[in-house]
XYZ file of C-alpha atoms in Angstrom:
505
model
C 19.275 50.739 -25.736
C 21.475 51.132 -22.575
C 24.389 48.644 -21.937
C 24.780 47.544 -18.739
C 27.862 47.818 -17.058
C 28.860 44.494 -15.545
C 31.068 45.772 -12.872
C 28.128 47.212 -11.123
C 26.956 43.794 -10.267
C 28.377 41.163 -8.572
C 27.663 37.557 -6.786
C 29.829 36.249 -4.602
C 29.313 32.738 -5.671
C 31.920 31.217 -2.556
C 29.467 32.815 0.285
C 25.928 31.198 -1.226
C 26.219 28.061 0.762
C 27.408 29.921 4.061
C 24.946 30.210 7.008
C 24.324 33.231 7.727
C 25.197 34.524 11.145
C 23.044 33.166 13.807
C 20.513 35.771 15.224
C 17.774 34.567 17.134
C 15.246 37.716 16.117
C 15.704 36.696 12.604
C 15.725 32.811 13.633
C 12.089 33.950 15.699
C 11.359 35.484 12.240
C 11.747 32.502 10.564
C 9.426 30.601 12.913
C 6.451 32.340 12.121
C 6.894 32.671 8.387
C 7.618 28.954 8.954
C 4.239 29.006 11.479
C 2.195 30.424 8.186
C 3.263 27.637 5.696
C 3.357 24.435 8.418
C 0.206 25.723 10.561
C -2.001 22.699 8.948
C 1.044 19.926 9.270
C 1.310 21.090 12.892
C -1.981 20.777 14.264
C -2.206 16.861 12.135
C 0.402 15.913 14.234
C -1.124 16.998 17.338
C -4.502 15.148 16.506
C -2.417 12.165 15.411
C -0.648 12.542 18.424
C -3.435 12.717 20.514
C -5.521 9.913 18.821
C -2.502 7.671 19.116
C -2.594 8.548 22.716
C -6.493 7.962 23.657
C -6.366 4.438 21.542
C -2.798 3.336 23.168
C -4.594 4.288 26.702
C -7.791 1.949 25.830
C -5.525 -0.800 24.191
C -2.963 -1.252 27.179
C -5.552 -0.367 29.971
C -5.292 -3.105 32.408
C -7.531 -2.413 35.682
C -4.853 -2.846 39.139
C -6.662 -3.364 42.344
C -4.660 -3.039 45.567
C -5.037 -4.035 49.197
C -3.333 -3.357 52.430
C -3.773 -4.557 55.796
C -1.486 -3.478 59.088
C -0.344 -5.772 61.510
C 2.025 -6.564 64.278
C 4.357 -9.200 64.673
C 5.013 -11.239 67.806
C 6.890 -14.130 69.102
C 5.087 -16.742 70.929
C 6.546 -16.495 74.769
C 3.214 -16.212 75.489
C 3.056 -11.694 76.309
C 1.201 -9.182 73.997
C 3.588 -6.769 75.059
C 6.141 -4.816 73.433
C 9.028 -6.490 75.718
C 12.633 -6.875 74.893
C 11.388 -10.386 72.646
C 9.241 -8.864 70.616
C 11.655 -5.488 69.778
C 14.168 -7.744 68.395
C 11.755 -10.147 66.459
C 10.398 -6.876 64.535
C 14.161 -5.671 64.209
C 14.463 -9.318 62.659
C 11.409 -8.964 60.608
C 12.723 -5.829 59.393
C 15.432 -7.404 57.892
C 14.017 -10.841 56.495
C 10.408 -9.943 55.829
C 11.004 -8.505 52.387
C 12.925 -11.954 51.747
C 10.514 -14.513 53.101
C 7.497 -12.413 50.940
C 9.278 -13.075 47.577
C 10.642 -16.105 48.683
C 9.977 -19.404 46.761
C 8.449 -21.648 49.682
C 5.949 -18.556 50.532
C 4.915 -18.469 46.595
C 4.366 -21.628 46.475
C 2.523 -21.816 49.785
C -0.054 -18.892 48.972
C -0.629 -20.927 45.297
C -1.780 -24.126 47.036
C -3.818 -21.779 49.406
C -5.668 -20.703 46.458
C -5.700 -23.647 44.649
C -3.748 -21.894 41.397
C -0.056 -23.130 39.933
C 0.528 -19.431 40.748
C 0.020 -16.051 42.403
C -1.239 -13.715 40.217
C -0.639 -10.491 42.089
C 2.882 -8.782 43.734
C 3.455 -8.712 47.211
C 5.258 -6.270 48.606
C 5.599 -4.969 52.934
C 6.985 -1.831 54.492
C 7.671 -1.689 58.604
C 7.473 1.142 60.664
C 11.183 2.076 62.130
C 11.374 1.035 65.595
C 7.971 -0.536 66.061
C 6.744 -4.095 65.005
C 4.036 -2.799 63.122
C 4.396 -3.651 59.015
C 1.823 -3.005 56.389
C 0.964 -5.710 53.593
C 0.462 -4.516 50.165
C -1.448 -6.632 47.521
C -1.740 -5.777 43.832
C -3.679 -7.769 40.957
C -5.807 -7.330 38.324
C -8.806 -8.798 40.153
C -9.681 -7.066 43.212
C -11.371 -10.303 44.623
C -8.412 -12.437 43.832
C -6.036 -9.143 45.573
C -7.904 -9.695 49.023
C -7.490 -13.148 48.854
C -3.553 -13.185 48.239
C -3.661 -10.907 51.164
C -5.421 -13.736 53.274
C -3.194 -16.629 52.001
C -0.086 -14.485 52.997
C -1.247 -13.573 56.383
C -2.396 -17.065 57.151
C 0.811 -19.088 55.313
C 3.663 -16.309 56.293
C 3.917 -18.176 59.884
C 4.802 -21.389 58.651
C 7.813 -19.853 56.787
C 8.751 -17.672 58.885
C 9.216 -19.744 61.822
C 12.134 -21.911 60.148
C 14.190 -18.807 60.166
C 13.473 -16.628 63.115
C 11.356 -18.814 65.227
C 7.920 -19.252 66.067
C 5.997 -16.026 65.385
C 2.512 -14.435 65.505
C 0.563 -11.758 63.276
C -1.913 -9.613 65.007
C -4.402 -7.536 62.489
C -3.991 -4.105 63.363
C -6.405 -3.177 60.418
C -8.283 -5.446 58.269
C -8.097 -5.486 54.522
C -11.479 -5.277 52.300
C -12.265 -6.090 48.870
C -11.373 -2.857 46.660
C -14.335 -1.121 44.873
C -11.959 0.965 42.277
C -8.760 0.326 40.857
C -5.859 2.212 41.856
C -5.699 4.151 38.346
C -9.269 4.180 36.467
C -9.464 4.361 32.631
C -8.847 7.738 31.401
C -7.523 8.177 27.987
C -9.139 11.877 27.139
C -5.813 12.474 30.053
C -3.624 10.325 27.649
C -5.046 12.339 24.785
C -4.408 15.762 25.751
C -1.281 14.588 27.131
C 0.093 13.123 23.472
C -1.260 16.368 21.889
C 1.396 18.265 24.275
C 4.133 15.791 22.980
C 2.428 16.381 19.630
C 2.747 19.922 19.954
C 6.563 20.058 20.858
C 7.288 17.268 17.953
C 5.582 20.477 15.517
C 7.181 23.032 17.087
C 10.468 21.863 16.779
C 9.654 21.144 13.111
C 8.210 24.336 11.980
C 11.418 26.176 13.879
C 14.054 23.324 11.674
C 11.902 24.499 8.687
C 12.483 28.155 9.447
C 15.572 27.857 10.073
C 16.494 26.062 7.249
C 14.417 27.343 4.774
C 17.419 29.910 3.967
C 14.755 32.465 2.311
C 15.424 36.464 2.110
C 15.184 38.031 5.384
C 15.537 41.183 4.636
C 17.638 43.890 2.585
C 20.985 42.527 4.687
C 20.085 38.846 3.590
C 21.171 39.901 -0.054
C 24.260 42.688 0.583
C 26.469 39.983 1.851
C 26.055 38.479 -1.987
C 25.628 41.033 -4.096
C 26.174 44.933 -4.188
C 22.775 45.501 -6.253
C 20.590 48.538 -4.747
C 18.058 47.940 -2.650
C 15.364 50.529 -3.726
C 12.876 49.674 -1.351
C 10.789 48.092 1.683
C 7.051 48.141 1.226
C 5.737 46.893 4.530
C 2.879 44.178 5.231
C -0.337 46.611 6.630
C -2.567 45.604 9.113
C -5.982 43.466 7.845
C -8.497 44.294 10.037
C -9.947 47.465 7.844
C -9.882 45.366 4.767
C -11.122 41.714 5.703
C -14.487 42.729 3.999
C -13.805 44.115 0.905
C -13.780 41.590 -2.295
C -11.155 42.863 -4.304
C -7.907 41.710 -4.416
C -5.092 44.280 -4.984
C -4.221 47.147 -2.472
C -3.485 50.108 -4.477
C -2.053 53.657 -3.870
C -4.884 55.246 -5.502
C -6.955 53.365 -3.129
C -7.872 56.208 -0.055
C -8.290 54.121 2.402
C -4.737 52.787 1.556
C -2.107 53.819 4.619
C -0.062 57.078 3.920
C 2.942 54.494 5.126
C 2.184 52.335 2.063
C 1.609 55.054 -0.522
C 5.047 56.703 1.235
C 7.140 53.413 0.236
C 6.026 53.600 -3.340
C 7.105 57.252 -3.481
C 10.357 56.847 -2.423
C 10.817 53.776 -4.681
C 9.758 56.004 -7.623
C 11.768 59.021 -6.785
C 14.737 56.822 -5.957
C 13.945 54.805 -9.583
C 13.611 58.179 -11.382
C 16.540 59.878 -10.256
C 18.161 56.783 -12.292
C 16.446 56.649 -14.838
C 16.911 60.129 -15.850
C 19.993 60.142 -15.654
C 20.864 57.190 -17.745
C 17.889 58.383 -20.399
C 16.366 55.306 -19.647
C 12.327 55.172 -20.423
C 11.186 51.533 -20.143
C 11.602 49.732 -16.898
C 10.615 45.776 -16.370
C 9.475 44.601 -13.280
C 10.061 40.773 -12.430
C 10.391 38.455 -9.886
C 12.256 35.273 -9.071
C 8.861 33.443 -8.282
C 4.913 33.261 -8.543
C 3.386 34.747 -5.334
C 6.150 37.770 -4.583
C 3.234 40.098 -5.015
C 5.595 41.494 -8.768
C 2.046 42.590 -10.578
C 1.064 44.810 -7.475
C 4.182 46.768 -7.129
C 3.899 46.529 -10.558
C 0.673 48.798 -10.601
C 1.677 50.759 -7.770
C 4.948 51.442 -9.317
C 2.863 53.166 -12.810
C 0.452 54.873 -10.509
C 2.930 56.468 -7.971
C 4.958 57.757 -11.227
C 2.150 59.305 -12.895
C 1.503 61.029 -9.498
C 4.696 62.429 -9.153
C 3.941 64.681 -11.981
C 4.623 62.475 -15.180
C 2.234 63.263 -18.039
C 1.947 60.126 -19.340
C 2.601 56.719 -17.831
C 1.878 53.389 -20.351
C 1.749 49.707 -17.682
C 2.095 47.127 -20.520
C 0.843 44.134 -19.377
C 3.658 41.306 -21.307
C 3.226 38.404 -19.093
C 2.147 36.155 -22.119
C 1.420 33.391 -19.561
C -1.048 35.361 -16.376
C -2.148 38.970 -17.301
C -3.393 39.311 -14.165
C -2.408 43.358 -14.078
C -5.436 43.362 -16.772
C -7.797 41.546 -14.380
C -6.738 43.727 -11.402
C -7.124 47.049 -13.559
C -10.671 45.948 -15.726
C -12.223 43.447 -13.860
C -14.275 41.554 -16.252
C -14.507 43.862 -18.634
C -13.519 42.466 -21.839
C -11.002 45.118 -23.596
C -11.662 45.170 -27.433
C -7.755 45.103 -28.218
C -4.678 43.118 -26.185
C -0.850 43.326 -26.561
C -1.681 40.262 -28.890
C -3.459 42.494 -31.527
C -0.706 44.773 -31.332
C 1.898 42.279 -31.823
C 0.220 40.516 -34.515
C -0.326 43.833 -36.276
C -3.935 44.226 -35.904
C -4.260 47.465 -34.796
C -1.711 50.030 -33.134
C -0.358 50.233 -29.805
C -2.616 53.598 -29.270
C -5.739 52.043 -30.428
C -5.511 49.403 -27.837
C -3.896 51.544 -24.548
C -6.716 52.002 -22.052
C -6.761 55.572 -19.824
C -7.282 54.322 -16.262
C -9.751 56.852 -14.953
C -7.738 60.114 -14.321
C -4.403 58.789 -12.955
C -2.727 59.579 -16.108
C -1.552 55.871 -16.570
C -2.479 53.893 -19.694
C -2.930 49.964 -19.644
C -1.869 47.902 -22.644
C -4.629 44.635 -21.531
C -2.930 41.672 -21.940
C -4.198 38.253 -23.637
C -6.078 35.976 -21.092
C -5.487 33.300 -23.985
C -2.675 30.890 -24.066
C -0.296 30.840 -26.523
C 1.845 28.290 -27.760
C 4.824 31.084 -29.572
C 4.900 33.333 -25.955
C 8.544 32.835 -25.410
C 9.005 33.697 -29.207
C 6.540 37.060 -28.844
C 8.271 38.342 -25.981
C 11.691 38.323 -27.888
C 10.384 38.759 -30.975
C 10.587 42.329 -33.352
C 7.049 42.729 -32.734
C 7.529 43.289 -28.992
C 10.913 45.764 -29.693
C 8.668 47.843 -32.150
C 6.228 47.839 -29.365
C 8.428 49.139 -26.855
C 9.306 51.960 -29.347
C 6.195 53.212 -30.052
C 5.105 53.375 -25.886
C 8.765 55.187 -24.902
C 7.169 57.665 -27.981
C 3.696 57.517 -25.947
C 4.807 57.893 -23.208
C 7.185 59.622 -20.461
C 7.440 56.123 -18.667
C 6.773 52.596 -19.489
C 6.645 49.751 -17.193
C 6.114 46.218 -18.254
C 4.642 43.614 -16.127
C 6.495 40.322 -17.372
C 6.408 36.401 -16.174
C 8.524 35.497 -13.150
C 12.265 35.325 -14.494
C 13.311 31.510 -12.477
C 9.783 30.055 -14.128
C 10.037 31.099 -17.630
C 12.241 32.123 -20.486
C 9.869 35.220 -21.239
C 11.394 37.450 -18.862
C 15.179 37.049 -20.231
C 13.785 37.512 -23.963
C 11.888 41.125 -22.794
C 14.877 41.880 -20.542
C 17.034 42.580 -24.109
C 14.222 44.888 -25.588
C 13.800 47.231 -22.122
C 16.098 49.907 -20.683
C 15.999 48.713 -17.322
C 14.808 46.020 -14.648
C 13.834 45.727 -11.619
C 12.994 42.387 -9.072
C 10.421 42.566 -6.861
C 11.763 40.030 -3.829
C 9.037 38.831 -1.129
C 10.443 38.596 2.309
C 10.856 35.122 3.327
C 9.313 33.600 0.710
C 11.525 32.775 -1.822
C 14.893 30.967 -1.059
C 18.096 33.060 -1.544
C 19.688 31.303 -4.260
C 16.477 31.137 -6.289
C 16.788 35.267 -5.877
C 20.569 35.420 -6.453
C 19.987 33.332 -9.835
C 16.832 35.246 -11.065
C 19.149 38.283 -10.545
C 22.019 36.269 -12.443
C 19.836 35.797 -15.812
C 18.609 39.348 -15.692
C 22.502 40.600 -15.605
C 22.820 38.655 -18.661
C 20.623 40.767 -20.846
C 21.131 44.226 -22.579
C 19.203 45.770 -19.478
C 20.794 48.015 -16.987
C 19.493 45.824 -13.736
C 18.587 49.162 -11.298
C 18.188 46.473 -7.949
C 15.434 45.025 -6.004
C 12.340 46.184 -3.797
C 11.507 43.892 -0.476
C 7.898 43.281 -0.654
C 5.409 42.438 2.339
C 8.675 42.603 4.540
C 5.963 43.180 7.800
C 7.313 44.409 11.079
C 9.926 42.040 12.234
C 10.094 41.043 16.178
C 13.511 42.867 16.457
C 12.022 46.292 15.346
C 9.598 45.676 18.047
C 11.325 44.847 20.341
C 13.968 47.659 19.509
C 10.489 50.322 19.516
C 10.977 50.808 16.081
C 7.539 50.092 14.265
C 5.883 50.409 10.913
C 2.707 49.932 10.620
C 1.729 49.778 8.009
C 2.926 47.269 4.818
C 0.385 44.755 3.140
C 0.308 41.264 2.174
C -0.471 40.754 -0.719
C 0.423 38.644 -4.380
C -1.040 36.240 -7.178
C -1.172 32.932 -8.285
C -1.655 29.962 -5.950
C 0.641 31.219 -2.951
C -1.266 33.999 -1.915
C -4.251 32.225 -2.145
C -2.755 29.152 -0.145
C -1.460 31.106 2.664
C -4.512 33.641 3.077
C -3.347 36.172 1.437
C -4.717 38.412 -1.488
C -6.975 40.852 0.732
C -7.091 43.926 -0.674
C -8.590 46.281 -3.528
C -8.912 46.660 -7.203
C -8.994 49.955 -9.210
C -12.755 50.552 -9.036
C -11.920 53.290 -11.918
C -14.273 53.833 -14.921
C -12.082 53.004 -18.239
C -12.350 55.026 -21.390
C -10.821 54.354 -24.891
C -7.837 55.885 -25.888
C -8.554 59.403 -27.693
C -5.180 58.424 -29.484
C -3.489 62.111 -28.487
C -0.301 62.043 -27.127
């Protein structure tokens, strides 16, 4: 068992809670990771938005009617025409006609006129500079009762207006008639998509606080400034469109119609891995994560295939997550195997008698137990599971274990002190940094040797667009409830024929 040297590693535990430099790519970034999760919340608000705006719109709807009549204004020295007089009554009205129409005595006039304690309408004028010409303007909520405060104004206005500039005449320039519309009809499908607008700002500016605050792994520079550990890896999100109709779930390397770009980041994460590995002597490597969902079981697979590829006779993928052995689903569908890693733990037959060859890739799959079991965290610690490792590094030339997510369960720490080395699989903005940083923490605790991390689905960001520099290729891709939340899990099982063990090594 290798010892891991504890210098090698290191977490800067002062820098966790800074924020990291502001960069508006990886803030844009942000938004539409923060777009995938939020996409449902954001289009609520816009229907709640724009419901609250079409019933608020019915509700407070109150019908205005208005009316308007032009007239002239003349004193009574007994011309029509636009003498001296009359130019300096309309430069009088000018200045008192807006007073005398909200005066008191007026009001009270027009009410008796129409036999109410009140006006119900507003009365407003304008005049035309340098003419006597002024326009009436009458607004109520009845467009009957509008034309008749017009009336009572035009017929009362005289008898207050000739105690302050002297006796005075109107002359109807054009008459007023009853309105047939209001001056704003009823529309609330306006007030609708008008609220979804607000409604759509109020989510946008949510889903870019979320982003932005979400404080998730952005990338192989969101971890350096914390720790020194290796990044191995970027395996890059491909593009859907080829594989929206196939039913299986996992993407594999195996797979032809897989991009050479995908099977190309597996290859250089195994050659990078081996070139460790062989030089420490190290046989058995652990892959983990710090969550459910960071797609660990698929680079898992990938990770056994692309080794046996590169030329090693004999690859073993234990399946030891005690808890989900979904690497035995991916690899055998519903094929029941006869023996698990439970029969081999419990003693009931050897490790050899229950590996699985995986077509012709030269990998062998220890199933694991679909059944739950109440002494996991005790089996994946236990001397059962050490012997087991034993006999597969004698199997085999490599051995990779597929393990339970190392923040979730104790499982992963108790196999991380049987296994030569580790490695954590990190989704790109998915996870939140410190919930990384402290997976990482537990797994420098055990006997491993902790060889760094891979970023998984890290997709083409919009600043390697926008710079020209583009993938193409990557996957999305995972288990458990995230992946099948967000859409994701597209993708493509083994398809291989299985065949028992021939117990040769």
């Amino acid at each position: 068992m290798s010892t891991y040297d504890q210098d090698n590693y290191k977490i800067d535990d002062t820098k966790t809670g800074e924020e990291d430099k502001i960069d508006l790519f990886a803030l844009l970034d942000e938004f539409f990771a923060g777009l995938r999760v939020m996409w449902p919340l954001w289009i609520l608000i816009m229907i709640l938005a724009a419901g609250f705006g079409y019933m608020r719109s019915v509700r407070t709807y109150s019908p205005v009617y208005q009316v308007q009549a032009t007239f002239t204004v003349e004193t009574d020295y007994g011309s029509s025409s636009y003498d001296y007089y009359n130019n300096a009554a309309a430069s009088q009205m000018a200045t008192v006609f807006p007073y005398l129409l909200t005066s008191t005595p007026l009001n009270e006039l027009v009410a008796e006129e129409l036999k109410l304690s009140y006006v119900p309408g507003s009365i407003s004028a304008t005049v035309m500079e340098n003419t006597n010409l002024f326009k009436l303007t009458v607004t109520s909520s009845d467009a009957q009762m509008a034309y008749d405060i017009l009336n009572a104004v035009i017929k009362k206005y005289p008898e207050v207006a000739d105690k302050v500039i002297g006796k005075t005449v109107l002359q109807m320039v054009s008459e007023a008639v009853v309105p047939e519309k209001p001056m704003v009809v009823l529309n609330p499908a306006k007030a609708a998509v008008k609220w979804a607008a607000i409604g759509f700002i109020i989510g946008a500016v949510l889903v870019f606080v979320y982003g932005a605050t979400r404080n998730t792994v952005r990338g192989e520079n969101s971890l350096k400034r914390f720790t020194n550990q290796k990044c191995l890896g970027e395996i890059m999100r491909v593009r859907q469109k080829r594989y929206l109709r196939m039913k299986r779930k996992y993407l594999l390397v195996t797979d032809k119609k897989a991009d050479y770009g995908f099977r190309e980041s597996f290859r250089m994460i195994v050659s990078r891995l081996e070139r460790e590995m062989k030089k420490k002597q190290d046989k058995v490597l652990m892959v983990t994560s710090a969550l459910q969902g960071e797609g660990k079981t698929t680079v898992t697979m990938n990770l056994a295939f692309s080794m046996a590829e590169a030329g090693q006779k004999k690859v073993i993928l234990l399946d030891c997550d005690l808890r989900k052995p979904a690497t035995t689903e991916a690899l055998l569908g519903q094929k029941k195997p006869e023996y698990t890693v439970y029969d081999v733990l419990q003693g009931s037959c050897s490790l050899e008698e229950a590996l699985v060859l995986i077509g012709e890739s030269g990998v062998w799959l220890l199933p694991g137990d679909s059944r739950t079991f109440e002494n996991a965290s005790e089996l994946a610690g236990s001397k059962q599971m050490e012997k087991l490792f034993q006999d597969a590094k004698a199997f085999a030339d490599f051995v990779i274990v597929d393990t339970s997510p190392a923040d979730m369960m104790a499982d992963a720490f108790s196999i991380g002190q049987l296994v030569d080395g580790i490695l954590m699989v990190v989704r790109y903005q998915y996870a939140k940094r410190t919930y990384v940083l402290n997976a990482m923490r537990q797994m420098n605790n055990t006997e491993a040797r902790l060889y760094g991390y891979v970023i998984n689905a890290s997709g083409v960001r919009i600043s390697d667009k926008l710079s020209g520099y583009h993938y193409g290729y990557g996957y999305r891709y995972g288990h458990g409830s995230y992946h099948r939340r967000n859409g994701y899990g597209y993708g493509y099982g083994s398809g291989y024929g299985q065949e028992k063990s021939k117990h040769t090594k």
